C-alpha cells in the first residue's frame, strides 16, 4: 500500500514526542509501499528459490517479495512449503534460539497463537523431544491455527483453545517457555492495514494494556520457576510495551535472562530495569512495527501462586487401541516411542514422554494432541489428511500421484481429478510436494481434501499470482 495515511492527531503527537528527530522519517515510511514477506519451510522448501526476492536479514528462511501477490493459487502454499508472515515478527526465532541451549525436553506454550505465524516458526525450531502447545482462546480461530500447523507438518504439537486463566491453572509449573504475542492496539500495522487506524484511540490503547496485564497475570503460574516468557506486540505504544515489562518486573520479579542475542541493524534496544527490549520501527528496518522482549521467571517461588486453585487432572482417554493399526503405522509408533489418543475425530499420535502434560489438558478445550494419523472406519483404515503433510510422511509408504497445475487446483477446490489406475489410497503431489489423499477406484477417485480448507473463490488474473520456482 502507498499514499499518505491520515493519522489520528493524538497518535501523531505521541509519536513525535517518542521519536524526536526521527519522527519525519517515521511518518514518511508509513506512506511507502509494503511488501509481502514469506518464511520458507526449512525442510520442504530446501530446493526452492524466489526470483526477485530479497532475504530478510534476521531470518535465514525469510524472503521479501518485490510485489504484493496472492499465494492462494500456488499449490505449494497449501503443501506447507512456505508461510506468509510479516518480516519483523520472524525475530522471535533469534530470541528463542538464544535460550534454546538451556532447554531440554521442554514444553513451549504459544498462548495467543492464531492464525499460527509464530507457532509454525516455533514448531520448526523446537527439538523432536520438545512439545509445543499452541493455544487460541477464540474457538472460531482455532481451526485456522490447526490447519496452518498441519500444513507445516511437525508432529510434537497440541492445539488447544483455553482461556489464559485455565492455562495458568491446568498447566501450573509445567511450561518452560511461554510466548505471549498479545492482542494490542495494532499501531505497527497501520501501513499494511489502514483500517486499523479507524479503531485507534488513546482509550483503546489503555484498554489493551489492561488486557495484556490480565493475560500475563493469568498465564504466569503455568511457567516453571526459572522458565522464560517472550512477550510481543505489533504496536509502538509504550503503555503496551515498555510499561508492561516494567509492570512484570515489579509484579512478578522478572529478570533479564543470561543469553546473547544478535541484534539486527536498525532495531532499537532499550533497557527496562535491566531487561532488554527490541523495537522494530518501519523507518529503521524493512518491516512493520513490532516490539518484543524476553524475560526470565525467578527461581524462587512466586507471589501470585497462593491465589491459584489447582485444577484436578482429567482422566486420560489415551490407550493402546484394541482395533489393530495398519502394521507399518504400528511400527512407526513403536520406533518413535509414540502413544495413541482416540477421540471421535480420529486417532492422534504423540511422544509417550509427554503423556503427563497431555493428561493435564482439558478434553473439551483440546483441538488435537500430537499428529492426526487416521480413523478406523469399519475394517478400513482411513489416513488423516495431516499424515500426508507430515514432514516424515514417507516413513510409511503410500503410492504418490503427481498432479498437473490444473489438477492440483481442482484437488484444492475439492473437485474431481483424473484417477491413477492403481486402486486404493494415494498421496497426491504437486512438484513432488504432498497436498493430501485420494482413494482411487481405478476409473475415478474420491477427493479427500478437507472440505473446510478448500479454495472457494474464483481464480484471479494470472499476473497477480505468486508461484514458487525450483532452484
Ligand atoms: N501469534 C499470532 C501469529 O503469529 O499468527 C498472532 C496473534 S494476534 C497478535 C493475538 C491473538 O490473541 C489473536 O489470535 C486473538 O484472538 C487472541 N486474543 C484476543 N483476546 C485474547 C485474550 N483475552 N486472551 C488471550 N488471547 C486473546
mmCIF file with all atom_site columns, N, CA and C in Angstrom, residues 335-362:
data_model
loop_
_atom_site.group_PDB
_atom_site.id
_atom_site.type_symbol
_atom_site.label_atom_id
_atom_site.label_alt_id
_atom_site.label_comp_id
_atom_site.label_asym_id
_atom_site.label_entity_id
_atom_site.label_seq_id
_atom_site.pdbx_PDB_ins_code
_atom_site.Cartn_x
_atom_site.Cartn_y
_atom_site.Cartn_z
_atom_site.occupancy
_atom_site.B_iso_or_equiv
_atom_site.pdbx_formal_charge
_atom_site.auth_seq_id
_atom_site.auth_comp_id
_atom_site.auth_asym_id
_atom_site.auth_atom_id
_atom_site.pdbx_PDB_model_num
ATOM 1  N N  . UNK A 1 335 ? 8.736   -47.239 16.889 1.00 0.00 ? 335 UNK A N  1
ATOM 2  C CA . UNK A 1 335 ? 10.055  -46.670 16.618 1.00 0.00 ? 335 UNK A CA 1
ATOM 3  C C  . UNK A 1 335 ? 10.184  -45.287 17.238 1.00 0.00 ? 335 UNK A C  1
ATOM 4  N N  . UNK A 1 336 ? 9.122   -44.494 17.144 1.00 0.00 ? 336 UNK A N  1
ATOM 5  C CA . UNK A 1 336 ? 9.150   -43.118 17.630 1.00 0.00 ? 336 UNK A CA 1
ATOM 6  C C  . UNK A 1 336 ? 8.894   -43.031 19.134 1.00 0.00 ? 336 UNK A C  1
ATOM 7  N N  . UNK A 1 337 ? 8.402   -44.108 19.740 1.00 0.00 ? 337 UNK A N  1
ATOM 8  C CA . UNK A 1 337 ? 8.003   -44.041 21.148 1.00 0.00 ? 337 UNK A CA 1
ATOM 9  C C  . UNK A 1 337 ? 6.741   -43.211 21.306 1.00 0.00 ? 337 UNK A C  1
ATOM 10 N N  . UNK A 1 338 ? 5.832   -43.350 20.366 1.00 0.00 ? 338 UNK A N  1
ATOM 11 C CA . UNK A 1 338 ? 4.598   -42.564 20.398 1.00 0.00 ? 338 UNK A CA 1
ATOM 12 C C  . UNK A 1 338 ? 3.460   -43.356 21.012 1.00 0.00 ? 338 UNK A C  1
ATOM 13 N N  . UNK A 1 339 ? 2.535   -42.631 21.586 1.00 0.00 ? 339 UNK A N  1
ATOM 14 C CA . UNK A 1 339 ? 1.336   -43.199 22.170 1.00 0.00 ? 339 UNK A CA 1
ATOM 15 C C  . UNK A 1 339 ? 0.162   -42.726 21.324 1.00 0.00 ? 339 UNK A C  1
ATOM 16 N N  . UNK A 1 340 ? -0.961  -43.415 21.421 1.00 0.00 ? 340 UNK A N  1
ATOM 17 C CA . UNK A 1 340 ? -2.098  -43.015 20.583 1.00 0.00 ? 340 UNK A CA 1
ATOM 18 C C  . UNK A 1 340 ? -3.224  -42.478 21.456 1.00 0.00 ? 340 UNK A C  1
ATOM 19 N N  . UNK A 1 341 ? -3.913  -41.478 20.942 1.00 0.00 ? 341 UNK A N  1
ATOM 20 C CA . UNK A 1 341 ? -5.114  -40.980 21.608 1.00 0.00 ? 341 UNK A CA 1
ATOM 21 C C  . UNK A 1 341 ? -6.271  -41.157 20.639 1.00 0.00 ? 341 UNK A C  1
ATOM 22 N N  . UNK A 1 342 ? -7.358  -41.745 21.120 1.00 0.00 ? 342 UNK A N  1
ATOM 23 C CA . UNK A 1 342 ? -8.505  -41.966 20.236 1.00 0.00 ? 342 UNK A CA 1
ATOM 24 C C  . UNK A 1 342 ? -9.645  -41.060 20.686 1.00 0.00 ? 342 UNK A C  1
ATOM 25 N N  . UNK A 1 343 ? -10.131 -40.247 19.772 1.00 0.00 ? 343 UNK A N  1
ATOM 26 C CA . UNK A 1 343 ? -11.297 -39.411 20.063 1.00 0.00 ? 343 UNK A CA 1
ATOM 27 C C  . UNK A 1 343 ? -12.303 -39.656 18.938 1.00 0.00 ? 343 UNK A C  1
ATOM 28 N N  . UNK A 1 344 ? -13.467 -38.994 19.038 1.00 0.00 ? 344 UNK A N  1
ATOM 29 C CA . UNK A 1 344 ? -14.449 -39.222 17.969 1.00 0.00 ? 344 UNK A CA 1
ATOM 30 C C  . UNK A 1 344 ? -13.977 -38.636 16.629 1.00 0.00 ? 344 UNK A C  1
ATOM 31 N N  . UNK A 1 345 ? -13.004 -37.711 16.687 1.00 0.00 ? 345 UNK A N  1
ATOM 32 C CA . UNK A 1 345 ? -12.465 -37.142 15.436 1.00 0.00 ? 345 UNK A CA 1
ATOM 33 C C  . UNK A 1 345 ? -11.444 -38.071 14.781 1.00 0.00 ? 345 UNK A C  1
ATOM 34 N N  . UNK A 1 346 ? -10.923 -39.057 15.521 1.00 0.00 ? 346 UNK A N  1
ATOM 35 C CA . UNK A 1 346 ? -9.935  -39.970 14.950 1.00 0.00 ? 346 UNK A CA 1
ATOM 36 C C  . UNK A 1 346 ? -8.788  -40.207 15.911 1.00 0.00 ? 346 UNK A C  1
ATOM 37 N N  . UNK A 1 347 ? -7.709  -40.784 15.388 1.00 0.00 ? 347 UNK A N  1
ATOM 38 C CA . UNK A 1 347 ? -6.552  -41.124 16.241 1.00 0.00 ? 347 UNK A CA 1
ATOM 39 C C  . UNK A 1 347 ? -5.432  -40.114 16.020 1.00 0.00 ? 347 UNK A C  1
ATOM 40 N N  . UNK A 1 348 ? -4.793  -39.731 17.110 1.00 0.00 ? 348 UNK A N  1
ATOM 41 C CA . UNK A 1 348 ? -3.589  -38.896 17.004 1.00 0.00 ? 348 UNK A CA 1
ATOM 42 C C  . UNK A 1 348 ? -2.462  -39.617 17.745 1.00 0.00 ? 348 UNK A C  1
ATOM 43 N N  . UNK A 1 349 ? -1.232  -39.334 17.328 1.00 0.00 ? 349 UNK A N  1
ATOM 44 C CA . UNK A 1 349 ? -0.074  -39.967 17.965 1.00 0.00 ? 349 UNK A CA 1
ATOM 45 C C  . UNK A 1 349 ? 0.831   -38.879 18.525 1.00 0.00 ? 349 UNK A C  1
ATOM 46 N N  . UNK A 1 350 ? 1.372   -39.132 19.718 1.00 0.00 ? 350 UNK A N  1
ATOM 47 C CA . UNK A 1 350 ? 2.257   -38.128 20.334 1.00 0.00 ? 350 UNK A CA 1
ATOM 48 C C  . UNK A 1 350 ? 3.315   -38.842 21.168 1.00 0.00 ? 350 UNK A C  1
ATOM 49 N N  . UNK A 1 351 ? 4.435   -38.167 21.411 1.00 0.00 ? 351 UNK A N  1
ATOM 50 C CA . UNK A 1 351 ? 5.500   -38.812 22.166 1.00 0.00 ? 351 UNK A CA 1
ATOM 51 C C  . UNK A 1 351 ? 5.020   -39.225 23.562 1.00 0.00 ? 351 UNK A C  1
ATOM 52 N N  . UNK A 1 352 ? 5.237   -40.466 23.872 1.00 0.00 ? 352 UNK A N  1
ATOM 53 C CA . UNK A 1 352 ? 4.779   -41.023 25.151 1.00 0.00 ? 352 UNK A CA 1
ATOM 54 C C  . UNK A 1 352 ? 5.284   -40.191 26.336 1.00 0.00 ? 352 UNK A C  1
ATOM 55 N N  . UNK A 1 353 ? 6.509   -39.647 26.179 1.00 0.00 ? 353 UNK A N  1
ATOM 56 C CA . UNK A 1 353 ? 7.105   -38.878 27.275 1.00 0.00 ? 353 UNK A CA 1
ATOM 57 C C  . UNK A 1 353 ? 6.231   -37.692 27.680 1.00 0.00 ? 353 UNK A C  1
ATOM 58 N N  . UNK A 1 354 ? 5.346   -37.247 26.778 1.00 0.00 ? 354 UNK A N  1
ATOM 59 C CA . UNK A 1 354 ? 4.526   -36.072 27.070 1.00 0.00 ? 354 UNK A CA 1
ATOM 60 C C  . UNK A 1 354 ? 3.154   -36.398 27.644 1.00 0.00 ? 354 UNK A C  1
ATOM 61 N N  . UNK A 1 355 ? 2.922   -37.675 27.947 1.00 0.00 ? 355 UNK A N  1
ATOM 62 C CA . UNK A 1 355 ? 1.609   -38.073 28.482 1.00 0.00 ? 355 UNK A CA 1
ATOM 63 C C  . UNK A 1 355 ? 1.228   -37.230 29.697 1.00 0.00 ? 355 UNK A C  1
ATOM 64 N N  . UNK A 1 356 ? 2.199   -36.988 30.587 1.00 0.00 ? 356 UNK A N  1
ATOM 65 C CA . UNK A 1 356 ? 1.851   -36.296 31.833 1.00 0.00 ? 356 UNK A CA 1
ATOM 66 C C  . UNK A 1 356 ? 1.380   -34.858 31.581 1.00 0.00 ? 356 UNK A C  1
ATOM 67 N N  . UNK A 1 357 ? 1.850   -34.248 30.490 1.00 0.00 ? 357 UNK A N  1
ATOM 68 C CA . UNK A 1 357 ? 1.395   -32.890 30.159 1.00 0.00 ? 357 UNK A CA 1
ATOM 69 C C  . UNK A 1 357 ? 0.023   -32.972 29.477 1.00 0.00 ? 357 UNK A C  1
ATOM 70 N N  . UNK A 1 358 ? -0.087  -33.887 28.538 1.00 0.00 ? 358 UNK A N  1
ATOM 71 C CA . UNK A 1 358 ? -1.317  -34.005 27.761 1.00 0.00 ? 358 UNK A CA 1
ATOM 72 C C  . UNK A 1 358 ? -2.500  -34.378 28.659 1.00 0.00 ? 358 UNK A C  1
ATOM 73 N N  . UNK A 1 359 ? -2.215  -35.176 29.675 1.00 0.00 ? 359 UNK A N  1
ATOM 74 C CA . UNK A 1 359 ? -3.279  -35.547 30.610 1.00 0.00 ? 359 UNK A CA 1
ATOM 75 C C  . UNK A 1 359 ? -3.786  -34.345 31.414 1.00 0.00 ? 359 UNK A C  1
ATOM 76 N N  . UNK A 1 360 ? -3.002  -33.287 31.462 1.00 0.00 ? 360 UNK A N  1
ATOM 77 C CA . UNK A 1 360 ? -3.442  -32.093 32.202 1.00 0.00 ? 360 UNK A CA 1
ATOM 78 C C  . UNK A 1 360 ? -4.382  -31.219 31.364 1.00 0.00 ? 360 UNK A C  1
ATOM 79 N N  . UNK A 1 361 ? -4.360  -31.407 30.051 1.00 0.00 ? 361 UNK A N  1
ATOM 80 C CA . UNK A 1 361 ? -5.152  -30.516 29.186 1.00 0.00 ? 361 UNK A CA 1
ATOM 81 C C  . UNK A 1 361 ? -6.629  -30.894 29.246 1.00 0.00 ? 361 UNK A C  1
ATOM 82 N N  . UNK A 1 362 ? -7.525  -29.919 29.426 1.00 0.00 ? 362 UNK A N  1
ATOM 83 C CA . UNK A 1 362 ? -8.953  -30.252 29.485 1.00 0.00 ? 362 UNK A CA 1
ATOM 84 C C  . UNK A 1 362 ? -9.445  -30.754 28.123 1.00 0.00 ? 362 UNK A C  1
#
